[in-house]
Short mmCIF file of C-alpha atoms and ligand atoms in Angstrom, two decimals:
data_model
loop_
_atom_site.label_atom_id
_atom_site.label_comp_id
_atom_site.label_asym_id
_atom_site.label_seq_id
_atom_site.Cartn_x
_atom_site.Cartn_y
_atom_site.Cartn_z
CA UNK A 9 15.05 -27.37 14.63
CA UNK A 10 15.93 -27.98 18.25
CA UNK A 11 12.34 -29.01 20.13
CA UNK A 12 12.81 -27.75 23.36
CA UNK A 13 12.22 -24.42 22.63
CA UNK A 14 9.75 -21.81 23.63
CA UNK A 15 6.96 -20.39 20.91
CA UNK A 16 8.93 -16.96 21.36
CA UNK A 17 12.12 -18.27 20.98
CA UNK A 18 11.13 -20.74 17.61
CA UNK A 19 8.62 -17.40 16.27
CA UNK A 20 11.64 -15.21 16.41
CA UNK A 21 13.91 -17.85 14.80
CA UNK A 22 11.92 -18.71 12.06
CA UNK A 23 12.05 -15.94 9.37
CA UNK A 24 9.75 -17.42 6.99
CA UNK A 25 6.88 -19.26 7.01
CA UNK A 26 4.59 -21.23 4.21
CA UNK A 27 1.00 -19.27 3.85
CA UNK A 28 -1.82 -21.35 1.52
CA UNK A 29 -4.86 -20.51 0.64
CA UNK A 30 -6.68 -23.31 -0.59
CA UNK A 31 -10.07 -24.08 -0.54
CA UNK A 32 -13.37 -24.19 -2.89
CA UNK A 33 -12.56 -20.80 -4.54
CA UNK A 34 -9.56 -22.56 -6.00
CA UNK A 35 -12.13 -24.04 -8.25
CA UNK A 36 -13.34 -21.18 -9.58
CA UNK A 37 -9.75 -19.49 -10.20
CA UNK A 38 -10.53 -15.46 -9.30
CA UNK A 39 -9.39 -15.22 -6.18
CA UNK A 40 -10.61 -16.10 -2.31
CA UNK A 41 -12.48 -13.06 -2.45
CA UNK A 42 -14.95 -14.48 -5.49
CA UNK A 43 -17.93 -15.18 -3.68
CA UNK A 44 -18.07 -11.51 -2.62
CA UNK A 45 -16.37 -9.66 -5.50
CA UNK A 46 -18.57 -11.60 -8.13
CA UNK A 47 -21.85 -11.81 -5.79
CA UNK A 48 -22.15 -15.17 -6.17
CA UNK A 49 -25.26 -16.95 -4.34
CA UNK A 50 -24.28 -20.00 -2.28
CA UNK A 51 -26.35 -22.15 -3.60
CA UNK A 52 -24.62 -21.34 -7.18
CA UNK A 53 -20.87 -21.48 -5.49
CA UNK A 54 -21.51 -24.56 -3.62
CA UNK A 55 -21.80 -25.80 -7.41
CA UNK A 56 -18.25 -25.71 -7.65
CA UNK A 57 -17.56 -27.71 -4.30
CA UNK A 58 -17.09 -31.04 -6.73
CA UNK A 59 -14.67 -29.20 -8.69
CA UNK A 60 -12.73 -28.97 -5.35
CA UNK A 61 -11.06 -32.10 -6.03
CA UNK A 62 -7.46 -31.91 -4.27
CA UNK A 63 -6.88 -35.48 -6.10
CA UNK A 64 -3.17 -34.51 -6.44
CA UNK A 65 -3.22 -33.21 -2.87
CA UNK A 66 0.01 -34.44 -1.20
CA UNK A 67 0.37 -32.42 1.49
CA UNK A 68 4.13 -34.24 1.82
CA UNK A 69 4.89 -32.36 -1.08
CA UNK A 70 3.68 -28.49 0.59
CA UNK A 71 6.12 -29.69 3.11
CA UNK A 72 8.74 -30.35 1.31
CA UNK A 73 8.63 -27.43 -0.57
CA UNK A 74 8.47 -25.56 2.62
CA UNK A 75 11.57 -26.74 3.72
CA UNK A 76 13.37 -26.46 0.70
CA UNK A 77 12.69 -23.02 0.40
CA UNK A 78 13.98 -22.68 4.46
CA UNK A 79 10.77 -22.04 6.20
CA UNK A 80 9.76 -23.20 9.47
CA UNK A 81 6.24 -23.18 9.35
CA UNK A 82 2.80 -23.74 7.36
CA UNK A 83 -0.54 -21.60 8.10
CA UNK A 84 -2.75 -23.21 5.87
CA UNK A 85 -6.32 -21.80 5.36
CA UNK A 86 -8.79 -24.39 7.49
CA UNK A 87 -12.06 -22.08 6.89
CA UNK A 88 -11.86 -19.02 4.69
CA UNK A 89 -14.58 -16.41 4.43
CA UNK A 90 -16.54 -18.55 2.43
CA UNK A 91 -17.36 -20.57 5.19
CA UNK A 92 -16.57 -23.95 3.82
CA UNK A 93 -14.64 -26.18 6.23
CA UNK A 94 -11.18 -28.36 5.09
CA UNK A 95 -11.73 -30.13 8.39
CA UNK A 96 -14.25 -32.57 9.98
CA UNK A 97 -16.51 -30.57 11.66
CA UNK A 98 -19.47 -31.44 13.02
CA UNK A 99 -20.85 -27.87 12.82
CA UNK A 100 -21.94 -27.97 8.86
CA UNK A 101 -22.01 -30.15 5.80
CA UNK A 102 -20.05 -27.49 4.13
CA UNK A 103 -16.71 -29.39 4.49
CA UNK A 104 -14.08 -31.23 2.82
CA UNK A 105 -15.13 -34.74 4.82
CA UNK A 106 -18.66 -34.70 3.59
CA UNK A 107 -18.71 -32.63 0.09
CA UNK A 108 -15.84 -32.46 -2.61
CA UNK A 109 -12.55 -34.23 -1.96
CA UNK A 110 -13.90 -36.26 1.00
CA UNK A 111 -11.03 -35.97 3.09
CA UNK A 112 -10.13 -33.92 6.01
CA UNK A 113 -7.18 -32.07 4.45
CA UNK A 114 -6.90 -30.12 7.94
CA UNK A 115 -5.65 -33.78 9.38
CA UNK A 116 -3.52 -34.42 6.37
CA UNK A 117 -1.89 -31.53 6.63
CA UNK A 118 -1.08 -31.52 10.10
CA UNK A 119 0.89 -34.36 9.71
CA UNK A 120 2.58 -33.86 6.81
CA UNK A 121 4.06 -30.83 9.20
CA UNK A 122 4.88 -32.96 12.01
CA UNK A 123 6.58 -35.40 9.50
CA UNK A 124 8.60 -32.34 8.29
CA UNK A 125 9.39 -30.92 11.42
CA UNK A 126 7.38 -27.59 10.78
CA UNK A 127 5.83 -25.67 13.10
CA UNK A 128 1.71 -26.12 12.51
CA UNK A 129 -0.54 -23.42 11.79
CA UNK A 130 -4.17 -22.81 11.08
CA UNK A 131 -5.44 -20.22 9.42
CA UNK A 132 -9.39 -19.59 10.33
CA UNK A 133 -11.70 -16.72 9.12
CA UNK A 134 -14.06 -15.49 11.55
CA UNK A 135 -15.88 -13.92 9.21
CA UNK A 136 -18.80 -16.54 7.48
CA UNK A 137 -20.50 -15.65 4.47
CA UNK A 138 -22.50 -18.59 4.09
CA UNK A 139 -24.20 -17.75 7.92
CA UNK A 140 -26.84 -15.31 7.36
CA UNK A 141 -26.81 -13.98 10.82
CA UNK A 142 -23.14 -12.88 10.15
CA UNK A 143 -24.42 -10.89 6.97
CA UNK A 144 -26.80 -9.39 9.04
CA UNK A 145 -25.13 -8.52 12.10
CA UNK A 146 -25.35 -8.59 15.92
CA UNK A 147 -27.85 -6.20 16.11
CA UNK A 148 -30.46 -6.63 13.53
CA UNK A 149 -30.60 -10.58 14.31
CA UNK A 150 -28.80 -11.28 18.10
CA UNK A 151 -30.58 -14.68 18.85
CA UNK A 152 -28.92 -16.02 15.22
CA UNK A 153 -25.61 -13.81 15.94
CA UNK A 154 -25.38 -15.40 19.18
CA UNK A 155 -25.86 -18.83 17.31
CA UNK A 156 -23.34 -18.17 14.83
CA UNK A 157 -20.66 -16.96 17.36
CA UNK A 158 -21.47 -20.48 19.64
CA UNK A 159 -20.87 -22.23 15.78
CA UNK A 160 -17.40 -20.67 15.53
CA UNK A 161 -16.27 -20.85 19.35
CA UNK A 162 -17.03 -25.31 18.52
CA UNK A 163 -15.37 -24.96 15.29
CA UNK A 164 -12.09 -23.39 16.35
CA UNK A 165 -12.34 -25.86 19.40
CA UNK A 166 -12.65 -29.04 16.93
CA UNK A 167 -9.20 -27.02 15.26
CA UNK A 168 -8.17 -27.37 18.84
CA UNK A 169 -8.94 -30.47 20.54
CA UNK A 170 -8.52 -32.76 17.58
CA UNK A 171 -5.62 -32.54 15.81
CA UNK A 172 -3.04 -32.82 18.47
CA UNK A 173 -0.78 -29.47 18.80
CA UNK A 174 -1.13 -26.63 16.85
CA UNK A 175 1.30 -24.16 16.81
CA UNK A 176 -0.32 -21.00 15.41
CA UNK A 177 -4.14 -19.58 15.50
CA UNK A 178 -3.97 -17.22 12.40
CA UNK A 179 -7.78 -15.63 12.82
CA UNK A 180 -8.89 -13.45 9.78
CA UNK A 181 -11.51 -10.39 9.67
CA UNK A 182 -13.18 -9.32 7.12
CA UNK A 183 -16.59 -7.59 6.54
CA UNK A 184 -20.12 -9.11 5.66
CA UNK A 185 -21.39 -9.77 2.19
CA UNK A 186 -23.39 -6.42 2.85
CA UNK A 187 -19.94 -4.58 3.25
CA UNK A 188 -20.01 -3.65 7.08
CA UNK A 189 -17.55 -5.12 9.70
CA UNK A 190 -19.64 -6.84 12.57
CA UNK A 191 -16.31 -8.55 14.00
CA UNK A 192 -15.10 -7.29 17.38
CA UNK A 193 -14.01 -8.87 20.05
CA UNK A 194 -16.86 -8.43 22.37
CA UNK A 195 -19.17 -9.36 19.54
CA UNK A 196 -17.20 -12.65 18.67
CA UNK A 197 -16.73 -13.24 22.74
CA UNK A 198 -12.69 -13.12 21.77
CA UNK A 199 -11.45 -13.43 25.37
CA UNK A 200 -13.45 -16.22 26.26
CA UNK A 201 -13.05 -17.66 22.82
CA UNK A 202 -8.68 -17.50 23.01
CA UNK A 203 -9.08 -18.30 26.90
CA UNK A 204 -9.95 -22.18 25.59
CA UNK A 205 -7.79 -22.33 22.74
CA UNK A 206 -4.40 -21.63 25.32
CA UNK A 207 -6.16 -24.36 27.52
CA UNK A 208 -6.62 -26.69 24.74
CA UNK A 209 -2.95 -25.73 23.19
CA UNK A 210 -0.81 -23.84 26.31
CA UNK A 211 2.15 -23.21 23.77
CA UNK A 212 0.16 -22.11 21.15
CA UNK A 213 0.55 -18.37 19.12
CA UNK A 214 -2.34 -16.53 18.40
CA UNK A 215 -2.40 -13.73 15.69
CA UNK A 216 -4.26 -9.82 16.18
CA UNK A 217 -6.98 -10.48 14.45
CA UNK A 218 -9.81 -11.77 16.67
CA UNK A 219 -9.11 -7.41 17.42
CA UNK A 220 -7.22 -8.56 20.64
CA UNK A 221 -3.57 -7.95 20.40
CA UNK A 222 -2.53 -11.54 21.67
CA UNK A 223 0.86 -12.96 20.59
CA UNK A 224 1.82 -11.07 17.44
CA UNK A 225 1.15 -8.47 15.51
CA UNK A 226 0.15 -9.42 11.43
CA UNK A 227 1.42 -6.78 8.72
CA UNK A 228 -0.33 -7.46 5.64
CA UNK A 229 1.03 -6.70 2.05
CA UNK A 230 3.13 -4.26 3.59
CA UNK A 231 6.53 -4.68 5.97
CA UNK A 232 6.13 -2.04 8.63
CA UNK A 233 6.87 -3.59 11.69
CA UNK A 234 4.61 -2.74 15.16
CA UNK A 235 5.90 0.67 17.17
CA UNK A 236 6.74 -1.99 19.84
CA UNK A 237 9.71 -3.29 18.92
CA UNK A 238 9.64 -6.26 21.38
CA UNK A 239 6.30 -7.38 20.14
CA UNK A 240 6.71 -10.79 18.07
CA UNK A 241 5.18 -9.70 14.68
CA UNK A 242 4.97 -11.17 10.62
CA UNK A 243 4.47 -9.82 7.25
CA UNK A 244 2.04 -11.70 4.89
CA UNK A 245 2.59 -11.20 1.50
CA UNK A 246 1.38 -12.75 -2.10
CA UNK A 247 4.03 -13.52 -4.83
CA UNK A 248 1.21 -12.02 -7.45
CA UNK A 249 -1.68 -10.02 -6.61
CA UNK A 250 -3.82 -12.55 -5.36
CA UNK A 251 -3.79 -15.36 -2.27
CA UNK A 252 -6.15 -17.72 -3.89
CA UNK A 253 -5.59 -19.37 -7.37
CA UNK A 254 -6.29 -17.21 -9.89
CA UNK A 255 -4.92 -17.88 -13.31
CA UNK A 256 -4.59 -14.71 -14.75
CA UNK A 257 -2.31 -13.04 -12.39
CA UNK A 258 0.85 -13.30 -13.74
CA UNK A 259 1.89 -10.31 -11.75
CA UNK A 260 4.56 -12.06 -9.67
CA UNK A 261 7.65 -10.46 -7.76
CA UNK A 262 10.59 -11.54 -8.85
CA UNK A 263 12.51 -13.87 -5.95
CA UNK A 264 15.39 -10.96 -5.96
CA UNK A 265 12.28 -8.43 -4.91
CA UNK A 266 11.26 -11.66 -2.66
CA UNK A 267 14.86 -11.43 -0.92
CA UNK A 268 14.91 -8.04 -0.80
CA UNK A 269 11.71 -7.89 1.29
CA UNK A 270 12.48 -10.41 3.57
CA UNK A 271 15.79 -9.07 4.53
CA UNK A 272 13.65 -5.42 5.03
CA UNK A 273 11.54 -7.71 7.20
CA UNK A 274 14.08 -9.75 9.15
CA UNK A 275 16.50 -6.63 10.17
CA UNK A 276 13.27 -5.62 12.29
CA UNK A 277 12.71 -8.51 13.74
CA UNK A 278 9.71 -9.74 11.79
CA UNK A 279 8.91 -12.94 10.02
CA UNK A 280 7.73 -13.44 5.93
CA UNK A 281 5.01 -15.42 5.66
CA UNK A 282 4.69 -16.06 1.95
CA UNK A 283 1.69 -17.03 0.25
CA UNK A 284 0.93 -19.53 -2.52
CA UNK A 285 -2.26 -20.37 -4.08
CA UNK A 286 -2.80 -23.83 -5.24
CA UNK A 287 -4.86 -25.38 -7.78
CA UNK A 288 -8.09 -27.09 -7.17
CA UNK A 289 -6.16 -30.51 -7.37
CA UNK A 290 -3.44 -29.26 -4.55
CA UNK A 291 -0.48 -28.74 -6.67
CA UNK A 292 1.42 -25.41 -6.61
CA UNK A 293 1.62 -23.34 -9.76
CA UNK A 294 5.29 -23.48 -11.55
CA UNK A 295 5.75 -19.26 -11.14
CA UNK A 296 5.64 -20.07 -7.16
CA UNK A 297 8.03 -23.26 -6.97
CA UNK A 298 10.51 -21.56 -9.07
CA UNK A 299 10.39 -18.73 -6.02
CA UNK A 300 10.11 -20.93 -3.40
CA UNK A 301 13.30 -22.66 -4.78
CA UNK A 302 15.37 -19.50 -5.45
CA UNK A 303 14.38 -17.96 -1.82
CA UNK A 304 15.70 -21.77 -0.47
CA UNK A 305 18.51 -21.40 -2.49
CA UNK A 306 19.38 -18.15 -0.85
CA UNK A 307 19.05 -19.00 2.76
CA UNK A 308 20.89 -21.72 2.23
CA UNK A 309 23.81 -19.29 2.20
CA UNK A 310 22.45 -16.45 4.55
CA UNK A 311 19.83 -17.86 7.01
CA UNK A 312 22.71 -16.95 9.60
CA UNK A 313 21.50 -13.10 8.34
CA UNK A 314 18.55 -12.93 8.97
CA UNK A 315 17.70 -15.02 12.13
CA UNK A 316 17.04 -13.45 15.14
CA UNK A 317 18.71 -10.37 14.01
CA UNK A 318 18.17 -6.67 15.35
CA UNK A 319 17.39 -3.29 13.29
CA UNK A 320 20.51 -2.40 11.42
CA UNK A 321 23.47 -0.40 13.44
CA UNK A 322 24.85 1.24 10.72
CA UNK A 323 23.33 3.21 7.94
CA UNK A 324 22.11 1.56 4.79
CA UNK A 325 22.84 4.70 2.28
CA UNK A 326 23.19 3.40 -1.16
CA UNK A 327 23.41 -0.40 -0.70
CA UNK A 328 20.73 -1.30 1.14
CA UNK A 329 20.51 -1.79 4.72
CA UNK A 330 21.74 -3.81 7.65
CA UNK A 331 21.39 -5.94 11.09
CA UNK A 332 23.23 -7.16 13.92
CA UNK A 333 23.67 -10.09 15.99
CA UNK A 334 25.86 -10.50 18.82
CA UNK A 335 29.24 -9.02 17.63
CA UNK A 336 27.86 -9.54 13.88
CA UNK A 337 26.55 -7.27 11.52
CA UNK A 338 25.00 -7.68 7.90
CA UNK A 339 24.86 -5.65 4.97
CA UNK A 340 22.00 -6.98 2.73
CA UNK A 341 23.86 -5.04 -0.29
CA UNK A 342 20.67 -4.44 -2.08
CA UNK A 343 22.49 -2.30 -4.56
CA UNK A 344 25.58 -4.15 -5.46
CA UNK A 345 27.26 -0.64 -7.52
CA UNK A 346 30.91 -1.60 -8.08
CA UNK A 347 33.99 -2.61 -6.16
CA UNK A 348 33.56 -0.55 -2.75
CA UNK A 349 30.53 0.34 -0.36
CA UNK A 350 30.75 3.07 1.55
CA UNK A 351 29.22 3.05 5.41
CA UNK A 352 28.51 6.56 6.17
CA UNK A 353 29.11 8.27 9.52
CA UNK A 354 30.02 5.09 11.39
CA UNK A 355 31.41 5.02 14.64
CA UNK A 356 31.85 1.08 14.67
CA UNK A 357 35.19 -0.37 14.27
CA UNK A 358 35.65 -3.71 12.45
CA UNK A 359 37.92 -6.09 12.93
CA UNK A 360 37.14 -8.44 9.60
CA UNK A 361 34.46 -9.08 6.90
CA UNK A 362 33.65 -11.57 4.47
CA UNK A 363 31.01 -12.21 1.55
CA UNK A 364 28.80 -14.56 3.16
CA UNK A 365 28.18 -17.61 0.48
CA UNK A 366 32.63 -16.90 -0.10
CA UNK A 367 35.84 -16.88 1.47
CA UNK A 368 36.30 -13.29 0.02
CA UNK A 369 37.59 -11.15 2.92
CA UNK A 370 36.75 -7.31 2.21
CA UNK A 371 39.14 -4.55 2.96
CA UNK A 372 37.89 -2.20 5.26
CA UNK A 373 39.21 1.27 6.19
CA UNK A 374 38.09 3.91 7.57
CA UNK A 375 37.90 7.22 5.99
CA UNK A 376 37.22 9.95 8.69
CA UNK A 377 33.81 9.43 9.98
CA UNK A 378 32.95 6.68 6.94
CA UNK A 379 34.05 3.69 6.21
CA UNK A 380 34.65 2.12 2.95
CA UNK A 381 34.80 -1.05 1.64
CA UNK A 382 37.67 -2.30 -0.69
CA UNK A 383 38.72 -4.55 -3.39
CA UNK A 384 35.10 -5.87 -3.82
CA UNK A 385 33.95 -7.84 -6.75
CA UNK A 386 32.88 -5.44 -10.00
CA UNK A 387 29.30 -7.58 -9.96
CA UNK A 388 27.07 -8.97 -7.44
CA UNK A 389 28.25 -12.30 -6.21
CA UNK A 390 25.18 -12.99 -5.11
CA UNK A 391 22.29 -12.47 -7.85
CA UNK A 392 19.75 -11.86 -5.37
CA UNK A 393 21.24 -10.17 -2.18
CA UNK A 394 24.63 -10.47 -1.35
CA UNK A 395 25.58 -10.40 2.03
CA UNK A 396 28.54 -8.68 3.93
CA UNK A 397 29.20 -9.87 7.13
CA UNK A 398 31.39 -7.68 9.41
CA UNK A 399 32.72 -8.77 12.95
CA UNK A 400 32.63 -6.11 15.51
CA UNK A 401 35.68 -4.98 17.05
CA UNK A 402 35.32 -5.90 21.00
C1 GLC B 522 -6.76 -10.14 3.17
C2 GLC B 522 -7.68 -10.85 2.21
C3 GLC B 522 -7.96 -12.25 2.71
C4 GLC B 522 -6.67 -12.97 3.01
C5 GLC B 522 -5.87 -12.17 4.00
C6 GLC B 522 -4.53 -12.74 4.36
O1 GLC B 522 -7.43 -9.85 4.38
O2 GLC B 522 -8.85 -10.13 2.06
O3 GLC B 522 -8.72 -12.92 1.79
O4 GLC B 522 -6.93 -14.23 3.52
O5 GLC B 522 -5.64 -10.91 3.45
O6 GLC B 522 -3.93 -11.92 5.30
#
């Protein structure tokens, strides 16, 4: 990737990105969300921090796999809602230098992303359940509110200050172990907190959820883009139903329903960020390489298609839908149905097309207000999505 380049300008480039959440929940294997769902006491989760081994950890490897599958960047969980730290901090003895793998996995990582060329970013909750005052709230308990917000604003500075440049601030929200919300931005100090990350990290992106709207707007589990269409903005998504290891999902989307999301997400300008869960040890489980490969596989052929591309100019009808760049436009043919596509009520004129991933040109001719198609393959050349790619007359 060229390294000149402005956060907008490598954001809107990217497409996908590498989510992981990884941390002392892993152990247990239910989920991020354990601690909470399962009302486990601390005392009894910290239990499992040994278990947190990441002995296979290779960050290297995340990397790899990142780039095989044609992402640009990592957000990698540094703190989730369970409070425990994979960075040296010197905020708590709940982290990954002093307790379980005894490693700052936080530095690790970071580098393995430089080595790669990926763009760096850190996931951080906001939300603490081990911090009682944050289970209590601002206003039953300010003095140890105001104590827990100070803890944060030093721990996302640490993030900051000592791991050279960071990309990406992905803040989280989520409520207390009593159920109620207590994050907003006055009560976290967000302005003042986001006002020293950008002087700590100038070219830095920071997400919407310290509840300021900052750089870009986060869709989660869902791929409805932001009303403003200029606003940089990303979809997270799971490949089961969980972010956090957990076993007994086997729910997984297939990588066509994989492709077919991202190229919902890309022809509104968004970016995938695609989760994967690892184990306890740091390796990722077989039913997400296999997707990470196929997605890889697929953009080797088509990440032309959906970089940097605008909402589709011509209507999707049966196949699927479409996007433009410059005097290109795509048709992610969703619905490969037989030898011709029609393109309904289209005012365009084309001067060529071709199966993207082929040299098959593709007969078009217009039919009244339509156009349609020819002479196309009975079956999908491309198993996942195939792509038409249609030059604009001038
Ligand atoms: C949801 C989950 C949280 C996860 C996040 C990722 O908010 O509750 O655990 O980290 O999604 O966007």
């Amino acid at each position: 990737m060229r390294k000149d380049i402005s956060k907008i300008t490598w954001f809107r480039e990217a497409g996908v990105g590498l989510f992981i959440h990884w941390g002392v929940y892993s152990a247990i294997g239910r989920g991020e969300w354990v601690m909470q769902n399962e009302r486990i006491p601390l005392a009894d989760y910290d239990k499992y921090i040994p278990e947190f081994t990441a002995d296979k950890y290779n960050p290297d490897e995340w990397a790899q796999l990142a780039k095989i599958a044609g992402m640009r960047y990592m957000v990698l969980t540094t703190k989730h809602h369970d409070g425990f730290c994979l960075f040296d901090t010197a905020t708590t003895n709940r982290n990954a230098v002093r307790q379980g793998p005894e490693r700052d996995l936080v530095k690790e990582y970071v580098e393995a992303c430089r080595r790669y060329e990926l763009k760096v970013g850190l996931y951080f909750s906001l939300p603490d359940w081990s911090i009682q005052a944050f289970n209590d709230g601002p206003e039953n308990a300010p003095e140890a509110w105001a104590a827990f917000i100070s803890l944060i604003h030093e721990q996302v500075r640490e993030l900051c200050a000592n791991y050279g440049k960071i990309d990406v601030i992905w803040y989280d929200r989520a409520g207390n172990l009593n159920g109620v919300s207590p994050i907003t931005a006055e009560s976290v100090r967000a302005l003042e907190l986001n006002a020293m990350i950008r002087e700590l990290q100038p070219d830095i992106l920071i997400n919407d959820r310290s509840e300021l709207p900052e750089d870009f707007y986060t869709a989660e589990q869902n791929i409805k883009p932001p009303l403003d269409k200029e606003r940089l903005w990303e979809a997270c998504l799971t490949m089961n139903k969980h972010w956090g290891y957990f076993p007994a999902d086997d729910l997984y989307k297939s990588a066509k329903e994989i492709v077919h999301t991202l190229t919902g997400i890309a022809s509104y300008r968004g970016n995938m960020l695609l989760n994967v869960g690892p184990k306890p040890d740091g390796t990722i489980v077989k039913p997400e390489l296999e997707r990470l490969e196929a997605l890889g596989q697929w953009l080797s052929v088509h990440r032309e298609a959906i970089e940097n591309v605008s909402p589709g100019p011509v209507s999707g009808g049966t196949y699927g839908c479409s996007s433009i760049r410059g005097d290109s436009v795509y048709l992610y043919v969703h619905w490969w149905h037989g030898s011709s596509i029609t393109i309904a009520n289209c005012a365009m004129e084309f001067t060529s097309g071709v199966i993207m991933g082929t040299n098959q040109a593709v007969t078009i001719q217009r039919d009244g207000k339509h156009i349609k198609l020819l002479d196309l393959p009975a079956s999908a050349p491309d198993y996942l999505c195939s792509v038409i790619k249609l030059s604009l007359k001038k």
